[in-house]
Coordinates of C-alpha atoms in Angstrom, one line a residue:
M86 CA -68.0 -44.4 25.5
D87 CA -66.2 -46.6 28.1
L88 CA -67.4 -44.2 30.8
V89 CA -70.0 -41.3 30.8
I90 CA -69.9 -38.7 33.7
R91 CA -73.4 -37.5 33.5
G92 CA -74.5 -34.0 34.3
A93 CA -71.5 -32.6 36.2
R94 CA -71.0 -28.9 36.6
V95 CA -67.9 -28.5 34.3
A96 CA -65.0 -26.2 35.2
D97 CA -63.2 -26.7 32.1
G98 CA -59.8 -25.2 33.2
T99 CA -60.2 -21.8 31.2
G100 CA -61.7 -19.9 33.8
A101 CA -65.1 -19.8 32.0
D102 CA -68.3 -20.2 34.0
L103 CA -69.3 -23.6 35.1
A104 CA -72.0 -25.4 32.8
R105 CA -73.7 -28.8 33.1
H106 CA -72.4 -31.3 30.6
D107 CA -72.0 -35.0 30.1
V108 CA -68.4 -36.1 29.7
G109 CA -67.5 -39.2 27.8
I110 CA -64.1 -41.2 28.1
T111 CA -62.8 -43.6 25.7
D112 CA -59.3 -45.2 25.6
G113 CA -57.9 -43.0 28.3
R114 CA -59.1 -39.7 26.6
I115 CA -62.2 -37.4 26.6
A116 CA -64.2 -38.4 23.6
D117 CA -67.0 -36.1 23.9
V118 CA -68.2 -33.0 26.1
A119 CA -72.0 -32.7 25.5
A120 CA -75.4 -31.6 26.7
P121 CA -76.7 -33.5 29.9
G122 CA -78.2 -36.9 28.9
S123 CA -77.1 -37.1 25.6
L124 CA -74.3 -39.4 26.0
T125 CA -74.3 -43.2 26.7
G126 CA -71.7 -45.6 27.6
G127 CA -70.8 -49.0 29.2
R128 CA -70.7 -47.3 32.5
V129 CA -72.7 -44.1 33.6
L130 CA -71.6 -42.2 36.5
D131 CA -74.1 -39.9 37.9
A132 CA -72.3 -36.6 38.9
D133 CA -75.4 -34.4 39.6
G134 CA -74.5 -31.7 42.1
L135 CA -70.7 -32.3 41.7
V136 CA -68.0 -30.3 39.9
L137 CA -65.8 -32.0 37.3
A138 CA -62.5 -30.5 36.7
P139 CA -59.1 -31.2 34.8
G140 CA -57.0 -33.2 37.1
F141 CA -54.7 -30.8 39.4
I142 CA -51.2 -30.1 38.2
D143 CA -48.7 -29.7 41.1
M144 CA -46.1 -27.4 39.7
H145 CA -43.7 -27.9 42.5
S146 CA -43.3 -31.3 44.1
H147 CA -40.5 -33.3 46.0
S148 CA -42.0 -36.7 45.1
D149 CA -38.9 -37.7 43.2
L150 CA -38.1 -40.8 45.2
Q151 CA -41.6 -41.5 47.1
L152 CA -43.5 -41.6 43.9
L153 CA -41.2 -44.6 43.1
A154 CA -40.9 -46.1 46.6
K155 CA -44.8 -45.9 47.0
P156 CA -46.1 -45.7 43.5
D157 CA -49.7 -45.5 44.7
H158 CA -48.8 -42.1 45.9
L159 CA -52.2 -41.6 48.0
A160 CA -51.0 -38.1 49.3
K161 CA -51.4 -36.7 45.9
V162 CA -54.2 -38.6 44.1
S163 CA -56.4 -38.2 47.1
Q164 CA -56.5 -34.5 46.6
G165 CA -57.0 -34.7 42.9
V166 CA -53.4 -34.3 41.5
T167 CA -53.0 -36.1 38.3
T168 CA -49.6 -34.5 37.2
E169 CA -46.6 -33.1 39.2
V170 CA -43.5 -31.6 38.3
L171 CA -40.2 -33.0 39.9
G172 CA -36.5 -32.2 39.9
Q173 CA -37.1 -29.1 41.9
D174 CA -35.0 -26.5 43.8
G175 CA -31.8 -27.4 41.7
L176 CA -31.4 -30.7 43.5
S177 CA -32.6 -34.2 42.3
Y178 CA -31.2 -37.4 41.4
A179 CA -30.7 -37.3 37.6
P180 CA -28.2 -36.8 35.9
V181 CA -25.8 -38.3 38.3
D182 CA -22.7 -40.4 38.6
D183 CA -22.1 -42.7 41.5
T184 CA -20.3 -40.3 43.6
V185 CA -22.9 -37.5 43.2
L186 CA -25.8 -39.8 43.8
E187 CA -24.1 -41.0 47.0
A188 CA -23.8 -37.5 48.0
L189 CA -27.5 -36.5 47.1
R190 CA -28.9 -39.5 49.1
Q191 CA -27.3 -37.7 52.2
Q192 CA -28.0 -34.2 51.4
L193 CA -31.6 -34.9 50.5
A194 CA -32.6 -37.5 53.1
G195 CA -34.6 -34.7 55.0
W196 CA -36.6 -34.1 52.0
N197 CA -37.0 -37.6 50.4
D198 CA -35.7 -40.1 53.0
D199 CA -33.0 -42.7 51.7
P200 CA -35.1 -45.9 51.5
A201 CA -33.6 -49.1 52.6
G202 CA -33.0 -51.6 49.7
F203 CA -34.2 -49.1 47.1
D204 CA -33.1 -49.9 43.4
W205 CA -31.3 -46.9 42.1
N206 CA -31.1 -48.3 38.6
W207 CA -30.7 -45.0 36.6
R208 CA -28.0 -42.2 35.9
S209 CA -29.5 -40.2 33.3
V210 CA -32.8 -38.3 33.1
G211 CA -34.0 -40.4 30.3
E212 CA -33.5 -43.5 32.6
Y213 CA -35.2 -41.9 35.5
L214 CA -38.3 -40.9 33.2
D215 CA -38.1 -44.6 32.0
R216 CA -38.3 -45.8 35.6
L217 CA -41.5 -43.7 36.1
D218 CA -42.9 -45.6 33.0
A219 CA -42.7 -48.7 34.9
G220 CA -45.9 -47.8 36.9
V221 CA -46.9 -44.9 38.9
A222 CA -50.3 -43.3 40.1
V223 CA -49.9 -39.7 38.4
N224 CA -48.2 -38.4 35.6
A225 CA -44.7 -36.7 36.1
A226 CA -42.8 -34.2 34.4
Y227 CA -39.1 -33.3 35.4
L228 CA -36.8 -30.4 35.5
V229 CA -32.9 -30.7 35.3
P230 CA -31.6 -29.8 38.7
Q231 CA -28.8 -27.0 38.2
G232 CA -27.3 -27.8 41.6
T233 CA -27.0 -31.5 40.6
V234 CA -25.6 -30.5 37.3
R235 CA -22.9 -28.2 39.1
M236 CA -21.9 -31.0 41.5
L237 CA -21.0 -33.1 38.3
A238 CA -19.0 -30.5 36.8
L239 CA -17.4 -28.7 39.8
G240 CA -18.2 -30.8 42.9
W241 CA -18.9 -28.7 45.9
E242 CA -16.6 -25.8 45.4
D243 CA -17.4 -22.3 45.8
R244 CA -16.0 -20.5 42.7
P245 CA -16.8 -19.5 39.3
A246 CA -17.0 -22.3 36.6
T247 CA -14.1 -22.4 34.1
D248 CA -14.8 -22.4 30.3
A249 CA -14.6 -26.0 30.2
E250 CA -16.8 -26.8 33.3
L251 CA -19.5 -24.5 31.9
A252 CA -19.4 -26.1 28.6
L253 CA -19.9 -29.4 30.5
M254 CA -22.8 -28.0 32.4
K255 CA -24.5 -26.7 29.3
D256 CA -24.1 -30.0 27.7
L257 CA -25.6 -31.9 30.8
V258 CA -28.6 -29.5 30.7
A259 CA -28.9 -29.9 26.8
T260 CA -28.9 -33.7 27.3
G261 CA -31.5 -33.8 30.0
L262 CA -33.9 -31.7 27.9
R263 CA -33.5 -33.7 24.7
E264 CA -34.3 -36.9 27.0
G265 CA -37.5 -35.4 28.0
A266 CA -37.1 -32.8 30.7
F267 CA -39.3 -29.7 30.5
G268 CA -36.7 -27.1 31.7
M269 CA -34.1 -26.4 34.6
S270 CA -34.6 -25.7 38.1
S271 CA -32.2 -23.9 40.7
G272 CA -32.1 -23.9 44.6
L273 CA -30.1 -20.7 45.0
T274 CA -30.1 -20.9 48.9
Y275 CA -28.8 -24.4 48.6
T276 CA -25.3 -25.7 48.0
P277 CA -23.6 -26.0 45.5
G278 CA -26.3 -24.3 43.2
M279 CA -26.0 -21.2 45.2
Y280 CA -22.4 -20.8 44.1
A281 CA -23.4 -20.0 40.4
D282 CA -23.3 -16.2 39.8
T283 CA -25.9 -14.6 37.5
A284 CA -23.8 -14.9 34.4
E285 CA -23.5 -18.6 34.8
L286 CA -27.3 -18.9 35.1
V287 CA -27.8 -16.9 32.2
E288 CA -25.5 -19.3 30.1
L289 CA -27.4 -22.3 31.2
C290 CA -30.8 -20.6 30.7
R291 CA -29.9 -20.0 27.0
V292 CA -29.5 -23.6 26.5
V293 CA -33.1 -24.1 28.3
A294 CA -34.5 -21.6 26.0
E295 CA -33.1 -23.3 22.8
H296 CA -34.7 -26.4 23.6
G297 CA -38.0 -24.8 24.1
G298 CA -38.0 -25.3 28.1
Y299 CA -38.4 -23.0 31.1
Y300 CA -36.5 -22.0 34.2
S301 CA -37.7 -22.4 37.7
P302 CA -35.7 -21.0 40.2
H303 CA -36.0 -21.0 44.1
H304 CA -34.2 -17.7 44.1
R305 CA -31.5 -16.4 46.4
S306 CA -33.5 -14.9 49.2
Y307 CA -37.0 -15.1 50.6
G308 CA -36.1 -12.8 53.4
K309 CA -33.8 -9.7 53.7
G310 CA -33.0 -9.7 49.9
A311 CA -36.1 -10.9 48.4
L312 CA -37.1 -8.3 46.1
E313 CA -33.5 -8.1 44.7
A314 CA -33.5 -11.8 44.4
F315 CA -36.6 -11.8 42.4
A316 CA -35.2 -8.9 40.2
E317 CA -32.2 -11.1 39.5
M318 CA -34.3 -14.0 38.0
V319 CA -36.3 -11.6 36.0
D320 CA -32.8 -10.3 34.5
V321 CA -31.7 -13.9 33.9
S322 CA -34.9 -14.3 32.0
R323 CA -34.5 -11.1 29.9
R324 CA -30.8 -11.8 29.1
S325 CA -31.3 -15.5 28.2
G326 CA -34.6 -15.2 26.4
C327 CA -35.7 -18.1 28.7
P328 CA -39.2 -18.3 30.0
L329 CA -39.3 -17.9 33.8
H330 CA -41.6 -19.8 36.5
L331 CA -41.0 -18.6 39.9
A332 CA -41.0 -21.5 42.6
H333 CA -43.2 -21.0 45.7
A334 CA -43.1 -17.2 44.9
T335 CA -43.8 -15.6 48.4
M336 CA -42.4 -12.9 50.7
N337 CA -41.4 -14.2 53.9
F338 CA -39.9 -13.2 57.3
S339 CA -40.9 -10.0 59.2
V340 CA -39.0 -8.0 56.9
N341 CA -41.3 -8.6 54.1
K342 CA -44.6 -8.3 55.9
G343 CA -47.2 -6.6 53.5
K344 CA -44.6 -6.4 50.9
A345 CA -46.3 -8.8 48.3
P346 CA -47.6 -5.5 46.1
D347 CA -43.8 -4.6 45.6
L348 CA -43.0 -8.1 44.3
L349 CA -46.2 -7.9 42.1
R350 CA -45.4 -4.5 40.6
L351 CA -41.8 -6.0 39.7
L352 CA -43.6 -8.9 37.8
D353 CA -46.2 -6.8 36.1
D354 CA -43.7 -4.3 34.8
A355 CA -41.7 -7.1 33.4
L356 CA -44.8 -9.0 32.1
D357 CA -46.0 -5.7 30.2
D358 CA -42.5 -5.4 28.9
G359 CA -43.0 -8.8 27.0
C360 CA -41.3 -11.2 29.7
D361 CA -42.7 -14.7 29.8
I362 CA -43.2 -15.1 33.5
T363 CA -45.3 -17.4 35.6
L364 CA -45.2 -18.4 39.3
D365 CA -46.5 -20.9 41.9
T366 CA -47.5 -20.9 45.6
Y367 CA -48.9 -23.0 48.3
P368 CA -51.7 -21.8 50.5
Y369 CA -50.1 -21.9 53.8
L370 CA -48.0 -19.8 56.0
P371 CA -44.9 -22.0 57.3
G372 CA -42.2 -23.2 54.8
A373 CA -40.4 -26.4 55.0
T374 CA -36.8 -27.5 54.2
Y375 CA -34.1 -29.6 55.8
L376 CA -32.7 -28.1 59.0
S377 CA -29.1 -27.7 57.5
A378 CA -30.2 -25.4 54.9
L379 CA -29.9 -22.6 57.4
L380 CA -26.3 -22.9 57.6
P381 CA -24.2 -20.3 55.8
S382 CA -23.0 -21.5 52.3
W383 CA -19.2 -21.5 53.4
A384 CA -19.9 -23.9 56.0
T385 CA -21.3 -26.5 53.6
E386 CA -18.7 -26.2 50.9
G387 CA -16.9 -29.4 50.1
G388 CA -20.0 -31.6 51.0
L389 CA -21.2 -33.8 53.9
A390 CA -17.9 -34.7 55.5
A391 CA -16.5 -31.2 55.3
T392 CA -19.5 -29.8 56.8
L393 CA -19.7 -32.3 59.7
A394 CA -16.1 -31.5 60.3
R395 CA -16.7 -27.6 60.8
L396 CA -19.7 -28.5 63.0
S397 CA -17.3 -30.5 65.1
D398 CA -14.9 -27.7 65.8
V399 CA -15.5 -25.4 68.5
D400 CA -14.3 -22.1 67.0
T401 CA -16.0 -22.6 63.6
R402 CA -19.3 -23.5 65.4
E403 CA -19.1 -20.0 67.1
R404 CA -18.5 -18.3 63.8
I405 CA -21.6 -20.2 62.4
R406 CA -23.5 -19.3 65.5
A407 CA -22.7 -15.5 65.1
E408 CA -23.5 -15.5 61.4
I409 CA -26.8 -17.5 62.0
E410 CA -28.0 -15.5 65.1
E411 CA -26.6 -12.0 64.7
S412 CA -26.1 -11.1 61.1
G413 CA -28.3 -13.8 59.1
S414 CA -26.8 -16.3 56.9
D415 CA -27.3 -16.7 53.1
G416 CA -28.8 -20.2 54.0
A417 CA -31.4 -18.4 56.2
H418 CA -32.3 -15.8 53.7
G419 CA -30.2 -13.0 55.3
V420 CA -32.4 -12.9 58.3
P421 CA -31.0 -13.6 61.8
I422 CA -32.8 -16.8 63.0
D423 CA -35.6 -16.7 65.5
W424 CA -35.4 -20.3 67.0
D425 CA -38.9 -20.2 68.2
A426 CA -40.0 -20.2 64.5
I427 CA -37.9 -23.0 63.5
E428 CA -39.8 -26.4 64.3
I429 CA -38.1 -29.8 63.8
N430 CA -40.7 -32.0 62.2
G431 CA -38.6 -35.2 61.1
V432 CA -35.6 -36.9 62.4
R433 CA -33.9 -40.0 61.3
N434 CA -32.4 -41.3 64.5
A435 CA -35.1 -42.6 67.0
G436 CA -33.1 -41.0 70.0
N437 CA -34.2 -37.6 68.5
A438 CA -37.9 -38.2 68.3
A439 CA -38.6 -35.9 71.4
L440 CA -37.5 -32.9 69.2
V441 CA -40.3 -33.5 66.6
G442 CA -43.3 -31.1 67.0
H443 CA -41.1 -28.6 68.9
S444 CA -39.4 -25.4 68.1
V445 CA -35.5 -25.6 68.4
A446 CA -35.8 -23.0 71.1
A447 CA -38.4 -24.9 73.2
S448 CA -36.4 -28.1 73.1
A449 CA -33.1 -26.0 74.0
R450 CA -35.0 -24.5 77.0
A451 CA -36.2 -27.8 78.1
A452 CA -32.7 -29.2 77.9
G453 CA -31.3 -26.1 79.6
R454 CA -28.9 -25.5 76.4
P455 CA -28.4 -22.7 74.0
P456 CA -30.4 -23.2 70.9
A457 CA -27.6 -23.1 68.7
E458 CA -25.6 -25.8 70.5
L459 CA -28.8 -28.1 70.3
Y460 CA -29.1 -27.3 66.5
F461 CA -25.4 -28.1 65.9
D462 CA -25.6 -31.4 67.8
T463 CA -28.6 -32.4 66.3
L464 CA -27.2 -31.9 62.7
L465 CA -24.2 -34.0 63.7
D466 CA -26.1 -36.6 65.1
E467 CA -28.5 -36.9 62.0
R468 CA -25.7 -36.5 59.6
L469 CA -27.7 -33.5 58.3
G470 CA -30.7 -35.7 57.8
T471 CA -33.2 -33.4 59.9
S472 CA -36.4 -31.8 58.5
C473 CA -37.9 -28.6 59.8
L474 CA -40.8 -26.3 59.4
M475 CA -40.1 -22.4 59.3
H476 CA -43.0 -20.4 60.5
V477 CA -42.2 -17.1 58.7
G478 CA -45.1 -16.4 56.3
H479 CA -47.8 -13.7 56.1
E480 CA -51.4 -14.2 55.4
E481 CA -52.0 -11.1 53.4
N482 CA -48.9 -11.8 51.1
V483 CA -50.3 -15.3 50.5
Q484 CA -53.6 -13.9 49.5
A485 CA -52.2 -11.0 47.2
I486 CA -50.0 -13.4 45.2
M487 CA -52.4 -16.1 44.7
R488 CA -54.7 -13.5 43.0
H489 CA -51.9 -12.8 40.3
R490 CA -52.7 -13.2 36.7
T491 CA -49.9 -15.7 36.3
H492 CA -50.5 -17.7 39.5
T493 CA -50.6 -21.3 39.7
G494 CA -50.5 -24.1 42.5
G495 CA -47.6 -25.9 43.8
S496 CA -47.5 -27.8 47.0
D497 CA -43.8 -27.8 47.7
G498 CA -44.7 -31.1 49.5
L499 CA -42.2 -33.3 51.4
L500 CA -43.7 -36.6 52.0
V501 CA -41.4 -37.9 54.5
G502 CA -40.6 -37.3 58.2
D503 CA -42.5 -37.8 61.4
R504 CA -44.7 -34.9 60.9
P505 CA -44.4 -33.5 57.2
H506 CA -46.0 -30.3 56.3
P507 CA -49.7 -30.8 55.7
R508 CA -49.2 -29.1 52.2
S509 CA -48.2 -32.5 50.8
W510 CA -51.6 -33.8 51.4
G511 CA -53.9 -30.6 51.6
T512 CA -52.6 -28.0 49.1
F513 CA -55.4 -28.4 46.3
P514 CA -58.4 -29.0 48.5
R515 CA -57.3 -26.2 50.8
Y516 CA -57.4 -23.8 47.8
L517 CA -61.0 -24.8 47.0
A518 CA -62.2 -24.8 50.7
R519 CA -60.5 -21.8 52.3
Y520 CA -59.8 -19.6 49.7
V521 CA -62.6 -20.2 47.3
R522 CA -65.7 -21.3 49.5
D523 CA -64.7 -19.8 52.8
L524 CA -62.7 -16.5 52.1
G525 CA -63.9 -15.8 48.4
V526 CA -60.3 -14.8 47.5
L527 CA -60.8 -16.6 44.3
G528 CA -64.0 -17.7 42.3
L529 CA -64.4 -21.4 41.8
A530 CA -63.9 -21.4 37.9
D531 CA -60.9 -18.9 38.2
C532 CA -59.1 -21.2 41.0
V533 CA -59.6 -24.4 38.9
A534 CA -58.0 -22.5 36.0
H535 CA -55.0 -21.5 38.3
L536 CA -54.5 -25.2 39.2
T537 CA -55.0 -26.8 35.7
G538 CA -55.2 -24.9 32.4
R539 CA -52.7 -22.2 33.4
A540 CA -50.1 -24.8 34.6
A541 CA -50.6 -27.0 31.5
R542 CA -49.8 -23.8 29.3
R543 CA -46.7 -23.2 31.2
L544 CA -45.6 -26.9 30.7
R545 CA -46.7 -26.6 27.0
L546 CA -48.9 -29.7 27.4
A547 CA -51.2 -29.7 24.3
D548 CA -53.5 -32.3 25.6
R549 CA -53.9 -31.8 29.3
G550 CA -55.2 -29.2 31.8
L551 CA -58.5 -28.7 30.2
V552 CA -61.8 -30.7 29.9
R553 CA -62.2 -30.7 26.1
P554 CA -62.5 -33.5 23.5
G555 CA -59.2 -35.3 22.5
Y556 CA -57.6 -34.3 25.8
A557 CA -56.2 -36.9 28.2
A558 CA -58.8 -38.0 30.7
D559 CA -57.1 -36.5 33.9
L560 CA -60.1 -35.6 35.8
V561 CA -61.4 -34.7 39.3
L562 CA -64.9 -34.8 40.6
F563 CA -65.7 -33.0 43.7
D564 CA -68.4 -31.6 46.0
P565 CA -67.8 -27.8 46.2
E566 CA -69.8 -27.7 49.3
T567 CA -67.8 -30.1 51.3
V568 CA -64.5 -30.4 49.7
A569 CA -61.8 -29.7 52.3
D570 CA -58.4 -30.3 53.4
T571 CA -58.3 -32.5 56.6
A572 CA -54.3 -32.7 57.0
T573 CA -53.1 -30.6 59.8
F574 CA -49.7 -29.9 61.4
D575 CA -50.4 -32.4 64.1
A576 CA -52.0 -35.0 61.9
P577 CA -50.6 -34.2 58.4
R578 CA -51.2 -37.6 56.6
Q579 CA -55.0 -37.2 56.2
P580 CA -56.8 -37.3 52.7
A581 CA -59.1 -34.7 51.5
E582 CA -63.0 -34.8 52.1
G583 CA -65.2 -34.0 49.3
I584 CA -63.4 -35.5 46.4
S585 CA -65.3 -38.7 45.2
H586 CA -63.4 -39.5 41.9
V587 CA -60.0 -38.9 40.4
F588 CA -59.1 -40.3 36.9
V589 CA -55.5 -40.5 35.6
N590 CA -55.4 -41.1 31.9
G591 CA -59.1 -42.4 32.1
V592 CA -58.4 -44.9 34.9
A593 CA -59.8 -44.2 38.6
A594 CA -57.2 -43.7 41.0
I595 CA -60.0 -42.6 43.6
E596 CA -63.4 -44.3 43.3
D597 CA -66.4 -43.3 45.5
S598 CA -63.7 -41.5 47.7
H599 CA -61.5 -44.7 48.2
P600 CA -58.1 -45.4 46.6
T601 CA -58.1 -47.9 43.9
G602 CA -54.2 -48.5 43.9
A603 CA -54.2 -48.1 40.1
L604 CA -50.9 -47.1 38.6
A605 CA -52.0 -45.4 35.1
G606 CA -49.5 -42.5 35.4
H607 CA -46.3 -42.3 33.5
S608 CA -43.6 -40.0 32.8
L609 CA -44.3 -36.9 30.5
R610 CA -41.8 -35.9 27.8
H611 CA -41.1 -32.3 26.8
P612 CA -43.4 -31.7 23.8
G613 CA -42.0 -33.3 20.7
R614 CA -39.9 -35.8 22.7
G615 CA -42.1 -38.9 23.3
R616 CA -45.1 -38.8 25.4

């Protein structure tokens, strides 16, 4: 063996009880799992008292640019993540043409930044995956983003697709899947993906199903119409025959307090009827997005220039204000905005730094201005590049959903901004510390299965997600008594405690709790289409 991890308590990713084993690694793969003391190797790592688990799989990640810009990727490897799924919420950077790429760089700056001097040397899904293969810290899978595909076919128009445009979108999705994507994502509260009706989504999902992929939607509402929005996604899955994975599946805002059981009944009924459904969540109450996402969809039709023009017009601003504050815009999930719940956590212009860490309402009070006016002017000054936290979650909903039989873990982590959501650095140790050790919501072996084996099954990864001979040596070694998330809302870029080693394809990315800088990760291609 190249390495023997000796005497660890192995949580193998199936949910089975922990058992002490030696685990041997050779050529980046698990060579053997055997009785303690029975394996020998060139190097022996004493793991007595520690838990060895498969590397965690982040089913919902927004590392699309930062993984390339900062490939050592400490935010994820430090918390035991060895694989993450990119291309989320219907908006990412492949496939693109020059026009769409330029628009996405503006639209997604609040999520991913727009790094100066960055080399945008890809346009297709396959080329993006090739770029990952040049050297990154973790493995990465990709979903074809439906909103980006719609940009290529229709631009930013709010209308049904013609037959020719639908055919083009279907071809773009099929091409992305053939090039290695694992499925398709949607962001149905984000433009222009939200302009697609149910029938259009069904047609695209039929293509996904034909290629063995799955559909991962950010559905149309997490607020007033949440249950109806979840039901629409189940309907899309039924009609298309496409497996469904519900992204950051939660019930938020005051209208949904205590309503997680309603969602779980809907899902259980569909599962019992033969539907293939899974979901992911993050173990926090606030959400995060870009600040302009709260705008009504009609206000963002046509792209950046058209949106900024509307925000500059007095009469249009008043129409937007009334919809956001009084009736609830579709971008804000149909719930009238509580400006005290919207916290700005990242700005692009240094002149707006004083807004960071404060709610829109608090900053408006300090300035003696109406909150909507401050909101509009900030968007104009930042060219929509501002990010925000939304304090809209409910603990009882979070706990109920994470117990579900199809639950997996996803950070939904945004890595940029002055004070990004701590879930970017803390999601996976937080599950183990707060929800396993402190609260007992999940058992340790069960929680590890949520974060590893279940996720690998959804991705149809035949050689990851379990501690088993022949599998890739994506592994994390942690102390169950001390593992903890240290990232907070005030200090979000803090690595986990209690995680001593992380191996990606058999190479140590974390060694004795310190990063090595190793870049042993690569793109994962849909089964049967390369690695």
